[in-house]
Every structure is written in structure tokens, then in C-alpha cells.
Amino acid sequence: MDSRPMLFFAPEIPMSNEEFRLLRDFVYQHCGLHFNEESKYLLEKRLGKRLQHHRLKNFKDYYYLLRYGQQKEQELTEVIDVLTTNETYFFREEFQLKTFTQEILPEIRARKEKAGDRRLRIWSAGCSTGEEPYTIAMLLLDMPAFRDWQIDIIGTDISQKVLQAARKGVYGSASFRATDSSYLQRYFVEAEDKYRVADQVKSLVTISHLNLFDTPRVALLGKMDVVFCRNVIIYFDLPAKKRVVESFYQRLRPEGFLLLGHSESLMNISNAFVLRHYVHDMVYQRPELAAPEGL
Ligand SMILES: C[S@@+](CC[C@H](N)C(=O)[O-])C[C@H]1O[C@@H](n2cnc3c(N)ncnc32)[C@H](O)[C@@H]1O
């Protein structure tokens, strides 16, 4: 007799075009994530798991559960966790980080010192599992010029699952694919085949839950000197990109910087920023004075 365990595969539940539109619009309105017709299979596959979890027979029932169910908030959290792309690693985009430490930060420092202001506020918007805000913290700890400054690095994301990992701060090898070993030695503690980010680094970083489309909550963040929003707006359509970039403009102090991912630009999205050309990279800056109306 064959002693292998029998495997039962639940049949995949097909998503009708109507169900796709209902769910796609619902997700878009909540968080700006945009799924076109070609990515229907993605919603079908990822949300299919939630259907099975609730033992539902079709996606329409799932849609009603998500809209009107008793635990709709909690279910929405699950949806966000399965639909977001959370890829990230320490010291991602080396040239941009060189521009940040060698050109942008000295410029900010000189300007603020003149005004007697020794506070620096940096927002990592869409920080995923935390590698980005902790990278920024390590870079700043390595700069003696900021030693006696008050530094606040705020990492935010919409996915509760990645935020949990960010708060824990324990990372495996995939996170270190671009990390110089000297950082591992100085800013991490070994913990069972993994590495825990040192308290000194953590103390500069606050991790918070935030949906970039929750405008009133975004406004509560206060003013920033630099906003990192890398590899996040690629998942939004044009109106959603415009809305989020406008909120970055509002959060930035005059002459503050917006750092996007290397495949992202503000072309067709916003004319409100100036593109600054530095030695290693180009970055966007909010001008000192607002452009006159109509420009
Ligand atoms: C690919 S990761 C980028 C991580 C990091 N910024 C980097 O470049 O390495 C994109 C992150 O954006 C987050 N995200 C997507 N939509 C969002 C929204 N509406 N509000 C806040 N975060 C969002 C996702 O949860 C995900 O963790």
C-alpha cells in the first residue's frame, strides 16, 4: 500500500469581472494601490487565500464581508498584508545615499546652523520592514557633525505585518545584500543566525502605522527636512501619485528634499519641486518660496 499522505488541494475559486471591479475599486479607494485588468489573476490568487480562510464560496461574499462584516477593519489589514509588495534591504541605492550624506546633509546642516536650529526630521514613507529608516540612522551616526543634534527618523507603512518586523529589528542575510561588513560589526548584535539592530540605531527611529491616503493623519506628522519615499508610488496610478506627492510637498519645510526610488520621477506628476543635480544623483527639492499662482 502507498504510505504517502494524501494531499487535498482546494479548487481555485474564479473571480468574475464584476467581482474584480468591486474589489479593485474598494482597495484603490482605501490605499491607492492600483490593479489593472491584467493583474486580475493577482487579486484572484492572493484574495483567494482569504476566501478559503473564511470558507466563502465566491468573491462577492468576500466583498460584503470586507465592506460590512463585523471584523471588517481586521480583514482590511489582512488584505493590505497580502496585496503590498514589501521588498527592501539595507543601504539600497548607494548613489542616492552618497548624495544624501555627502551633499544634502551638509547643505541642510549649514543652513540650519545659521538659524541656530539643531533639529533634523526625516520621514521614511513606505518603510516596509525598517531597513530604510535604520540605514538612515546608521549614516547619521557616522557623521560627527550631527553628534549633538536632535534627530528624529520616522518610518511609516500601511502594512501591520511589516511594521511588526520593523519594530523587532531582527534581520537575515537577504537584508544585508548591499551592506558593508563594518556596519554589521558596529551597529548590529548577532542573534541566532540573524542580526538585531543595535539600540543606539533604534533610538533615532520611530516606527508608526500610516496610510499615505489618510490625509488628516499625514498632516499630524509635522514638518520634515527630508522625505524618503522610494519604490512606493510605482504601485499607484496617476491621480493617486499626484495626491501623495502633494502631501509630501505640504510636509516638507521650504528647501526640504524629496528622495524617490531610482526608477521614479515627478514627470507629469508635479511641477512644484526643483530637480537638483548633484555629483552622484539627482533629487527633488521644495523651493524656498512657493511658486506664484498659475505657474
Ligand atoms: C517595495 S516597499 C519599499 C520599501 C523601501 N521604501 C525601499 O525602497 O526599500 C513598498 C512599501 O510601500 C508600502 N505602501 C504601499 N501603499 C501604501 C500606502 N497607501 N500607505 C503607506 N504605505 C504604503 C507597502 O506596504 C510596502 O511596504
Short mmCIF file of C-alpha atoms and ligand atoms in Angstrom, two decimals:
data_model
loop_
_atom_site.label_atom_id
_atom_site.label_comp_id
_atom_site.label_asym_id
_atom_site.label_seq_id
_atom_site.Cartn_x
_atom_site.Cartn_y
_atom_site.Cartn_z
CA MET A 1 0.00 0.00 0.00
CA ASP A 2 1.14 3.53 -0.74
CA SER A 3 2.03 5.10 2.63
CA ARG A 4 2.38 8.68 1.32
CA PRO A 5 -0.10 11.13 2.86
CA MET A 6 -2.89 12.12 0.52
CA LEU A 7 -2.90 15.78 -0.43
CA PHE A 8 -6.12 17.66 -0.96
CA PHE A 9 -6.00 20.87 -2.94
CA ALA A 10 -8.92 23.19 -2.57
CA PRO A 11 -10.06 24.18 -6.06
CA GLU A 12 -9.24 27.74 -7.01
CA ILE A 13 -12.28 29.96 -6.93
CA PRO A 14 -12.68 32.04 -10.09
CA MET A 15 -13.25 35.79 -9.80
CA SER A 16 -15.85 37.25 -12.14
CA ASN A 17 -15.16 40.56 -13.88
CA GLU A 18 -17.80 42.23 -11.75
CA GLU A 19 -16.23 40.92 -8.53
CA PHE A 20 -12.81 42.04 -9.76
CA ARG A 21 -14.07 45.60 -10.31
CA LEU A 22 -15.79 45.74 -6.91
CA LEU A 23 -12.70 44.56 -5.03
CA ARG A 24 -10.22 46.52 -7.12
CA ASP A 25 -12.14 49.79 -6.59
CA PHE A 26 -12.50 49.12 -2.90
CA VAL A 27 -8.75 48.58 -2.45
CA TYR A 28 -7.92 51.60 -4.63
CA GLN A 29 -10.16 53.92 -2.65
CA HIS A 30 -8.65 52.78 0.61
CA CYS A 31 -4.94 52.93 -0.17
CA GLY A 32 -4.25 53.95 -3.78
CA LEU A 33 -2.96 50.51 -4.83
CA HIS A 34 -3.98 50.16 -8.43
CA PHE A 35 -4.64 46.83 -10.16
CA ASN A 36 -5.30 46.90 -13.89
CA GLU A 37 -7.26 44.24 -15.81
CA GLU A 38 -4.07 42.25 -16.47
CA SER A 39 -3.41 41.84 -12.78
CA LYS A 40 -6.82 40.32 -12.06
CA TYR A 41 -5.14 36.96 -11.54
CA LEU A 42 -3.09 38.53 -8.74
CA LEU A 43 -6.17 39.61 -6.81
CA GLU A 44 -7.78 36.26 -7.54
CA LYS A 45 -4.79 34.35 -6.18
CA ARG A 46 -3.96 36.48 -3.16
CA LEU A 47 -7.52 37.22 -2.02
CA GLY A 48 -8.46 33.61 -2.81
CA LYS A 49 -6.49 32.65 0.30
CA ARG A 50 -8.68 34.92 2.41
CA LEU A 51 -11.80 33.37 0.85
CA GLN A 52 -10.60 29.94 1.84
CA HIS A 53 -9.75 31.18 5.32
CA HIS A 54 -13.37 32.32 5.78
CA ARG A 55 -14.74 29.28 3.89
CA LEU A 56 -16.60 31.51 1.46
CA LYS A 57 -17.86 30.28 -1.88
CA ASN A 58 -17.34 33.35 -4.01
CA PHE A 59 -15.62 36.73 -4.12
CA LYS A 60 -18.88 38.65 -3.87
CA ASP A 61 -19.46 37.23 -0.39
CA TYR A 62 -15.90 38.21 0.45
CA TYR A 63 -16.54 41.75 -0.80
CA TYR A 64 -19.59 42.03 1.51
CA LEU A 65 -17.58 40.68 4.42
CA LEU A 66 -14.90 43.29 3.74
CA ARG A 67 -17.41 46.15 3.46
CA TYR A 68 -19.97 45.30 6.08
CA GLY A 69 -18.65 42.39 8.17
CA GLN A 70 -18.25 42.73 11.94
CA GLN A 71 -14.48 42.37 11.66
CA LYS A 72 -14.09 44.48 8.54
CA GLU A 73 -11.20 46.57 9.94
CA GLN A 74 -9.21 43.47 10.82
CA GLU A 75 -9.95 41.89 7.45
CA LEU A 76 -8.77 45.02 5.66
CA THR A 77 -5.46 44.70 7.50
CA GLU A 78 -5.14 41.16 6.12
CA VAL A 79 -5.93 42.37 2.61
CA ILE A 80 -3.23 45.04 2.82
CA ASP A 81 -0.73 42.47 4.07
CA VAL A 82 -1.35 40.12 1.13
CA LEU A 83 -1.52 42.83 -1.55
CA THR A 84 1.50 45.02 -0.76
CA THR A 85 4.98 44.40 -2.16
CA ASN A 86 7.46 44.77 0.68
CA GLU A 87 10.83 44.13 -0.94
CA THR A 88 13.61 46.16 0.70
CA TYR A 89 17.17 45.90 2.06
CA PHE A 90 19.79 47.94 3.94
CA PHE A 91 21.79 50.55 2.01
CA ARG A 92 19.55 50.26 -1.06
CA GLU A 93 20.51 52.71 -3.84
CA GLU A 94 24.08 53.54 -2.96
CA PHE A 95 24.45 56.61 -5.20
CA GLN A 96 21.43 58.32 -3.75
CA LEU A 97 22.68 57.63 -0.22
CA LYS A 98 26.07 59.12 -1.15
CA THR A 99 24.31 62.26 -2.33
CA PHE A 100 22.32 62.27 0.89
CA THR A 101 25.35 62.10 3.21
CA GLN A 102 27.97 63.96 1.15
CA GLU A 103 25.87 66.74 -0.33
CA ILE A 104 22.33 67.06 1.01
CA LEU A 105 23.02 66.69 4.74
CA PRO A 106 25.98 69.14 4.78
CA GLU A 107 23.78 71.65 2.93
CA ILE A 108 20.93 71.25 5.43
CA ARG A 109 23.38 71.46 8.33
CA ALA A 110 24.97 74.70 7.12
CA ARG A 111 21.56 76.29 6.55
CA LYS A 112 20.14 75.24 9.92
CA GLU A 113 23.25 76.10 11.94
CA LYS A 114 22.97 79.66 10.65
CA ALA A 115 19.44 79.81 12.04
CA GLY A 116 20.55 78.21 15.33
CA ASP A 117 18.36 75.17 14.69
CA ARG A 118 19.91 71.79 15.51
CA ARG A 119 16.96 69.53 14.85
CA LEU A 120 16.61 67.19 11.91
CA ARG A 121 13.40 65.39 10.95
CA ILE A 122 13.40 62.69 8.29
CA TRP A 123 10.42 60.64 7.10
CA SER A 124 10.79 57.22 5.51
CA ALA A 125 7.35 56.86 3.88
CA GLY A 126 6.59 53.24 2.98
CA CYS A 127 9.44 51.92 5.14
CA SER A 128 8.41 48.25 4.90
CA THR A 129 10.38 46.09 7.37
CA GLY A 130 12.55 49.00 8.54
CA GLU A 131 15.81 48.62 6.64
CA GLU A 132 15.45 52.10 5.11
CA PRO A 133 14.96 54.17 8.32
CA TYR A 134 17.67 52.15 10.13
CA THR A 135 20.06 52.75 7.20
CA ILE A 136 19.41 56.49 7.50
CA ALA A 137 20.08 56.28 11.26
CA MET A 138 23.41 54.46 10.76
CA LEU A 139 24.53 57.00 8.17
CA LEU A 140 23.76 59.83 10.58
CA LEU A 141 25.51 58.14 13.50
CA ASP A 142 28.59 58.04 11.28
CA MET A 143 28.55 61.81 10.80
CA PRO A 144 30.30 63.62 13.70
CA ALA A 145 28.82 66.93 12.51
CA PHE A 146 25.39 65.78 13.74
CA ARG A 147 26.57 64.40 17.08
CA ASP A 148 24.83 66.97 19.26
CA TRP A 149 21.72 67.30 17.08
CA GLN A 150 18.23 66.12 17.88
CA ILE A 151 17.49 63.59 15.16
CA ASP A 152 14.05 62.09 14.51
CA ILE A 153 13.62 59.47 11.81
CA ILE A 154 10.01 58.41 11.33
CA GLY A 155 9.34 55.18 9.44
CA THR A 156 5.72 54.60 8.38
CA ASP A 157 3.89 51.94 6.40
CA ILE A 158 0.33 50.76 5.78
CA SER A 159 1.06 47.06 6.39
CA GLN A 160 0.88 45.97 10.03
CA LYS A 161 2.86 42.81 9.28
CA VAL A 162 5.96 44.65 8.02
CA LEU A 163 5.75 47.18 10.86
CA GLN A 164 5.90 44.36 13.38
CA ALA A 165 9.13 43.18 11.77
CA ALA A 166 10.48 46.75 11.67
CA ARG A 167 9.84 47.18 15.40
CA LYS A 168 11.51 43.88 16.17
CA GLY A 169 14.55 44.84 14.09
CA VAL A 170 15.96 41.34 13.52
CA TYR A 171 17.22 40.60 10.01
CA GLY A 172 18.52 37.70 7.91
CA SER A 173 21.01 37.62 5.04
CA ALA A 174 18.62 38.93 2.33
CA SER A 175 18.50 42.28 4.10
CA PHE A 176 22.30 42.60 4.02
CA ARG A 177 22.94 42.06 0.30
CA ALA A 178 24.36 45.60 -0.02
CA THR A 179 25.76 46.10 3.48
CA ASP A 180 29.42 46.71 4.19
CA SER A 181 30.61 44.35 6.96
CA SER A 182 31.81 47.30 9.06
CA TYR A 183 28.15 48.30 9.59
CA LEU A 184 27.30 44.79 10.73
CA GLN A 185 30.08 44.89 13.26
CA ARG A 186 29.30 48.33 14.60
CA TYR A 187 25.52 48.57 14.53
CA PHE A 188 24.16 45.02 14.93
CA VAL A 189 24.17 42.31 17.56
CA GLU A 190 24.29 38.68 16.44
CA ALA A 191 21.16 36.72 17.41
CA GLU A 192 20.83 33.07 16.29
CA ASP A 193 21.98 33.24 12.64
CA LYS A 194 20.41 36.66 12.37
CA TYR A 195 21.34 40.20 13.33
CA ARG A 196 19.48 42.55 15.65
CA VAL A 197 19.80 46.25 15.06
CA ALA A 198 21.60 47.97 18.00
CA ASP A 199 19.63 50.11 20.47
CA GLN A 200 21.75 53.13 19.55
CA VAL A 201 20.35 52.93 15.99
CA LYS A 202 16.82 52.14 17.13
CA SER A 203 16.76 55.12 19.45
CA LEU A 204 16.77 57.51 16.48
CA VAL A 205 13.86 55.77 14.76
CA THR A 206 10.10 55.75 15.45
CA ILE A 207 8.00 53.20 13.56
CA SER A 208 4.31 54.05 13.02
CA HIS A 209 1.32 52.83 11.09
CA LEU A 210 0.19 55.27 8.41
CA ASN A 211 -1.81 55.07 5.21
CA LEU A 212 -0.41 57.70 2.83
CA PHE A 213 -4.01 58.43 1.74
CA ASP A 214 -5.16 59.23 5.25
CA THR A 215 -4.67 62.98 4.75
CA PRO A 216 -5.62 64.18 8.27
CA ARG A 217 -3.19 61.71 9.87
CA VAL A 218 -0.42 62.55 7.40
CA ALA A 219 -0.80 66.22 8.38
CA LEU A 220 -0.21 65.28 12.04
CA LEU A 221 3.35 64.22 11.22
CA GLY A 222 4.56 67.82 11.31
CA LYS A 223 7.23 69.36 9.09
CA MET A 224 10.12 67.36 7.61
CA ASP A 225 13.59 68.22 6.32
CA VAL A 226 13.80 65.14 4.09
CA VAL A 227 11.19 62.68 2.84
CA PHE A 228 12.34 59.32 1.53
CA CYS A 229 9.57 57.66 -0.46
CA ARG A 230 11.34 55.05 -2.53
CA ASN A 231 9.65 52.31 -4.53
CA VAL A 232 6.18 53.09 -3.20
CA ILE A 233 4.43 55.36 -5.71
CA ILE A 234 5.18 52.90 -8.56
CA TYR A 235 2.16 50.95 -7.33
CA PHE A 236 -0.21 53.94 -7.62
CA ASP A 237 -1.97 55.35 -10.70
CA LEU A 238 -1.52 58.97 -11.76
CA PRO A 239 -4.25 60.64 -9.64
CA ALA A 240 -3.05 58.72 -6.58
CA LYS A 241 0.59 59.65 -7.26
CA LYS A 242 -0.41 63.32 -7.55
CA ARG A 243 -2.28 63.23 -4.28
CA VAL A 244 0.57 61.63 -2.34
CA VAL A 245 3.26 63.89 -3.84
CA GLU A 246 1.17 66.96 -2.95
CA SER A 247 1.06 65.74 0.65
CA PHE A 248 4.89 65.34 0.63
CA TYR A 249 5.14 68.94 -0.58
CA GLN A 250 2.95 70.04 2.34
CA ARG A 251 5.03 68.06 4.86
CA LEU A 252 8.39 69.42 3.65
CA ARG A 253 9.94 72.59 5.00
CA PRO A 254 10.95 75.14 2.35
CA GLU A 255 14.22 73.80 0.81
CA GLY A 256 13.43 70.31 2.11
CA PHE A 257 14.24 67.29 -0.06
CA LEU A 258 12.15 64.51 -1.59
CA LEU A 259 14.04 61.32 -2.42
CA LEU A 260 12.26 58.86 -4.72
CA GLY A 261 13.39 55.44 -5.97
CA HIS A 262 15.78 55.41 -8.94
CA SER A 263 13.06 54.32 -11.39
CA GLU A 264 10.64 57.02 -10.23
CA SER A 265 10.30 60.65 -11.24
CA LEU A 266 7.84 63.53 -10.86
CA MET A 267 7.38 63.88 -14.60
CA ASN A 268 3.66 64.53 -15.29
CA ILE A 269 3.02 64.36 -11.53
CA SER A 270 4.14 67.71 -10.12
CA ASN A 271 5.91 70.92 -11.18
CA ALA A 272 6.15 72.19 -7.63
CA PHE A 273 9.65 70.79 -6.96
CA VAL A 274 13.07 71.76 -8.32
CA LEU A 275 15.29 68.98 -9.68
CA ARG A 276 18.76 69.38 -8.13
CA HIS A 277 21.75 67.86 -9.92
CA TYR A 278 24.39 66.60 -7.51
CA VAL A 279 27.63 64.70 -8.19
CA HIS A 280 26.19 61.23 -7.58
CA ASP A 281 22.47 61.65 -8.21
CA MET A 282 19.54 63.97 -8.91
CA VAL A 283 16.94 64.72 -6.25
CA TYR A 284 13.84 66.86 -5.83
CA GLN A 285 13.73 69.88 -3.55
CA ARG A 286 10.86 72.03 -2.38
CA PRO A 287 11.74 75.62 -3.39
CA GLU A 288 12.33 78.22 -0.72
CA LEU A 289 9.29 80.28 -1.69
CA ALA A 290 6.05 78.97 -3.15
CA ALA A 291 5.73 79.45 -6.91
CA PRO A 292 3.29 82.25 -7.82
CA GLU A 293 -0.21 81.05 -8.72
CA GLY A 294 -0.67 79.96 -12.30
CA LEU A 295 2.94 78.85 -12.91
C1 LIG B 1 8.61 47.97 -2.11
S1 LIG B 1 8.36 48.55 -0.49
C2 LIG B 1 9.59 49.84 -0.43
C3 LIG B 1 10.41 49.82 0.85
C4 LIG B 1 11.51 50.88 0.94
N1 LIG B 1 10.98 52.22 0.82
C5 LIG B 1 12.59 50.65 -0.10
O1 LIG B 1 12.63 51.35 -1.12
O2 LIG B 1 13.40 49.74 0.09
C6 LIG B 1 6.83 49.47 -0.64
C7 LIG B 1 6.12 49.72 0.67
O3 LIG B 1 5.08 50.70 0.49
C8 LIG B 1 4.01 50.39 1.35
N2 LIG B 1 2.76 51.03 0.90
C9 LIG B 1 2.02 50.75 -0.20
N3 LIG B 1 0.90 51.51 -0.22
C10 LIG B 1 0.94 52.31 0.86
C11 LIG B 1 0.07 53.32 1.40
N4 LIG B 1 -1.07 53.65 0.79
N5 LIG B 1 0.44 53.91 2.54
C12 LIG B 1 1.58 53.59 3.17
N6 LIG B 1 2.45 52.64 2.73
C13 LIG B 1 2.13 52.01 1.59
C14 LIG B 1 3.94 48.87 1.27
O4 LIG B 1 3.26 48.30 2.37
C15 LIG B 1 5.42 48.48 1.20
O5 LIG B 1 5.94 48.10 2.45
#
